[in-house]
Coordinates of C-alpha atoms and ligand atoms in Angstrom, one line a residue:
X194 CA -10.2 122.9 -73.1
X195 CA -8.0 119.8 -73.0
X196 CA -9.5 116.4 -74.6
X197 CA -8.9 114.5 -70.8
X198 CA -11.4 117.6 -69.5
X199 CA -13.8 117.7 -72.1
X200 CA -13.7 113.4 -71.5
X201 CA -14.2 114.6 -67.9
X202 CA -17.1 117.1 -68.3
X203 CA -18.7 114.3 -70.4
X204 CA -18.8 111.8 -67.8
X205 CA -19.6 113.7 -65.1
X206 CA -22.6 115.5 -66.9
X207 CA -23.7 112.3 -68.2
X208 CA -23.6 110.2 -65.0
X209 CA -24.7 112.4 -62.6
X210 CA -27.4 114.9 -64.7
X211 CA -30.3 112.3 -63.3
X212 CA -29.5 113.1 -59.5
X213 CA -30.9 116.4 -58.8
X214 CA -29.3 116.0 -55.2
X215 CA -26.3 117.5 -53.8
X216 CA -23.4 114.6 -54.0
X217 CA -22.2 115.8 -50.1
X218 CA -25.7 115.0 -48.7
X219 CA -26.2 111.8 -50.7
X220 CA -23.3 110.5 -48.1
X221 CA -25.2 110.1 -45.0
X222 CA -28.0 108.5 -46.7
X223 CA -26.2 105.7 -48.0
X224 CA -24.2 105.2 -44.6
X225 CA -27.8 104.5 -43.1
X226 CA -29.1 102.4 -46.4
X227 CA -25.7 100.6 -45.9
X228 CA -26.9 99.7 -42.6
X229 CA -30.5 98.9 -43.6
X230 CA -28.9 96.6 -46.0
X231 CA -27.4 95.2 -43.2
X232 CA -30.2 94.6 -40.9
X233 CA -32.2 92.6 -44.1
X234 CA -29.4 90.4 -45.0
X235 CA -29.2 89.2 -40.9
X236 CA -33.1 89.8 -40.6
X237 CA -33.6 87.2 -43.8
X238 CA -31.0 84.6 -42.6
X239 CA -32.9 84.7 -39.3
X240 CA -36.0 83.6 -41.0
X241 CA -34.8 81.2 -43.4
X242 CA -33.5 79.2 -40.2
X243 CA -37.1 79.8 -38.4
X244 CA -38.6 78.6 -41.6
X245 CA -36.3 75.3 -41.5
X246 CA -36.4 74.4 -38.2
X247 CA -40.0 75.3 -36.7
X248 CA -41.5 72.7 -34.9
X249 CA -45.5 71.5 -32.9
X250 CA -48.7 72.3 -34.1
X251 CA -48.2 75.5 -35.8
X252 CA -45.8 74.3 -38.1
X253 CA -47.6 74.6 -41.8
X254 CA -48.7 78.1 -40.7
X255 CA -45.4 79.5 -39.5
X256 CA -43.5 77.3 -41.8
X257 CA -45.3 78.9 -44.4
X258 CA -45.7 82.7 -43.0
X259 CA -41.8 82.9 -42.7
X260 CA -41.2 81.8 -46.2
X261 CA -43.6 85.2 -47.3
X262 CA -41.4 86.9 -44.7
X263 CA -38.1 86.0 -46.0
X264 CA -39.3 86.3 -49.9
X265 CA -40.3 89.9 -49.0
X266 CA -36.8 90.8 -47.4
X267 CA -34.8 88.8 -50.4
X268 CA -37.0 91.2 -52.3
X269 CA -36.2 94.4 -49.8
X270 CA -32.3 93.1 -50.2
X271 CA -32.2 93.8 -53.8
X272 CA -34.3 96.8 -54.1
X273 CA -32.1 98.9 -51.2
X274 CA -28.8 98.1 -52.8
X275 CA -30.3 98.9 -56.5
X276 CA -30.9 102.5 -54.7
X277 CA -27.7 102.9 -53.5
X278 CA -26.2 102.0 -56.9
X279 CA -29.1 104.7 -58.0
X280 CA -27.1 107.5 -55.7
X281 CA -24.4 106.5 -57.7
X282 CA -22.7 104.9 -54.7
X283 CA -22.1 100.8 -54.7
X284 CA -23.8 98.5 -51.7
X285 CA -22.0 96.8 -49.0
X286 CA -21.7 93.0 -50.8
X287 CA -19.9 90.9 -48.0
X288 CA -21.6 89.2 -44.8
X289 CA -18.8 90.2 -43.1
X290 CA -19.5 93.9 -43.2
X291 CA -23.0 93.2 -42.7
X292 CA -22.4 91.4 -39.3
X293 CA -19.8 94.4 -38.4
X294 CA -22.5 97.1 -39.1
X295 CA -26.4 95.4 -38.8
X296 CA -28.2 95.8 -35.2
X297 CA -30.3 93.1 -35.7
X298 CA -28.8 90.2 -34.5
X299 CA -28.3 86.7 -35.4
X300 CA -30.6 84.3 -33.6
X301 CA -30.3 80.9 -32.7
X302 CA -33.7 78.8 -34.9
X303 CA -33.6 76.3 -31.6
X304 CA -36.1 77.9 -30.1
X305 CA -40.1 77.6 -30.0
X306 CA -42.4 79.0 -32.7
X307 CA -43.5 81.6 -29.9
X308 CA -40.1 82.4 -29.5
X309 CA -39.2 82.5 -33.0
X310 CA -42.3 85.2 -33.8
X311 CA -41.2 87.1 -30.7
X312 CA -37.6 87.5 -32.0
X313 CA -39.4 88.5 -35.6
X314 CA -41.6 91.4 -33.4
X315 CA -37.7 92.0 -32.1
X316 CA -36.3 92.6 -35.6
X317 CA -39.0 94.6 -37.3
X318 CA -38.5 97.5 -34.6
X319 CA -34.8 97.0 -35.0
X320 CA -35.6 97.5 -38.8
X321 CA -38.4 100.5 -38.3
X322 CA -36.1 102.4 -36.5
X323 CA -33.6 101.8 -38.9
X324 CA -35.9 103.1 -41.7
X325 CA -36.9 106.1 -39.7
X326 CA -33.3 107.5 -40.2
X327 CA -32.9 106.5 -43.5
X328 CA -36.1 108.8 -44.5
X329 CA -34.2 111.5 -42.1
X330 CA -31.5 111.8 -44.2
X331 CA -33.0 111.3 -47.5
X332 CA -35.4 114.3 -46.0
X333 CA -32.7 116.4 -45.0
X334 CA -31.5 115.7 -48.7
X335 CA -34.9 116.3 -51.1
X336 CA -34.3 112.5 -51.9
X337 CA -38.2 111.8 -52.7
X338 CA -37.0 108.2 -54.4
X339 CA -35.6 107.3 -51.4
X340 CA -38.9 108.6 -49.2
X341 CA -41.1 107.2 -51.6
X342 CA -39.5 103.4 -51.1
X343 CA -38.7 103.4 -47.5
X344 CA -42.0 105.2 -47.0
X345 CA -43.9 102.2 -48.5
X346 CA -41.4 99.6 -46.4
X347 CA -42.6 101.3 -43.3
X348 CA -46.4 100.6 -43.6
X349 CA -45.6 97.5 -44.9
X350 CA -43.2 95.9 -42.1
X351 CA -46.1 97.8 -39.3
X352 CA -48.5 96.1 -40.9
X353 CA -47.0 92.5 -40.2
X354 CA -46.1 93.1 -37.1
X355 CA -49.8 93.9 -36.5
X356 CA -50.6 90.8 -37.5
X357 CA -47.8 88.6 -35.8
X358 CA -48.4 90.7 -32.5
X359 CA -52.3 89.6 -33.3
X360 CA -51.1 86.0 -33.5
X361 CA -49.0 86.0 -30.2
X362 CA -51.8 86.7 -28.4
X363 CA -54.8 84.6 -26.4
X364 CA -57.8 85.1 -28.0
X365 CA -59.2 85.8 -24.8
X366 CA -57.2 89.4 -24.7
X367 CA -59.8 91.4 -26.9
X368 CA -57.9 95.1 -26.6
X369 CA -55.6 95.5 -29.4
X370 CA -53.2 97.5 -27.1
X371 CA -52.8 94.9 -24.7
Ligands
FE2_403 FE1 -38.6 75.9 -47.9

């Protein structure tokens, strides 16, 4: 065996021995964490301008709740593109790409706070769906990291939108479904 192989066998033992995942199926998982990436980047930027410009008498509650909401996705933002580097693949870093590839939209913050936590509601199944098919192809893949972190996002991100769908309403609705 030449030294260039032997440098070769080296690096590719050394790098990839962690990943007990095949490297063809690790590809579609990051094409939908790419995407996921995507949707928190535009998902965040939507609440930092809710956070800044949210107006009447719910202001120190929403100004306040959107701040927790865009902590948690600056959070989310790091974590998702620390597990694509994981896969051994690297992160979409540019706005650009994130605007080109993201489904949730960016949103004007001159709107009412109603308006504002409906666009939020709006988001979150934008973003639920989007982590349904990330743990689809991390299924397809035996990628329990992956499960395991999206799996926690989803009962997380349902969970607020519980809450904010609880906030939307009268208090004179008293079904949960309605
Ligand atoms: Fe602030």
């Amino acid at each position: 065996m030449t030294v260039s192989a032997l440098i070769l066998l080296y690096t590719k033992t050394n790098i990839m021995s962690y990943l007990d995942i095949k490297s063809e199926k690790i590809s579609p998982i990051i094409e939908e964490l790419n995407i996921l990436l995507a949707d928190y980047h535009v998902y965040y930027q939507n609440l930092r301008g809710f956070h800044w410009n949210v107006l009447g008498k719910n202001f120190f509650d929403l100004h306040e709740k959107f701040e927790e909401l865009y902590t948690d996705a600056r959070i989310k933002v790091d974590e998702i593109a620390e597990r694509i580097l994981t896969l051994r693949h690297h992160p979409e870093s540019q706005f650009s790409s994130y605007l080109k590839i993201a489904s949730v939209t960016e949103v004007s913050s001159m709107i009412s706070d109603q308006e504002m936590v409906n666009h939020i509601l709006n988001n979150h199944e934008i973003i639920l769906k989007q982590l349904s098919k990330v743990v689809k192809k991390a299924e397809a893949a035996g990628d329990e990291g992956t499960i395991d972190m999206i799996g926690a996002y989803i009962g997380n991100l349902e969970k607020v939108s519980w809450m904010l769908n609880a906030w939307s309403k009268d208090t004179d609705s008293q079904l949960v479904g309605k």
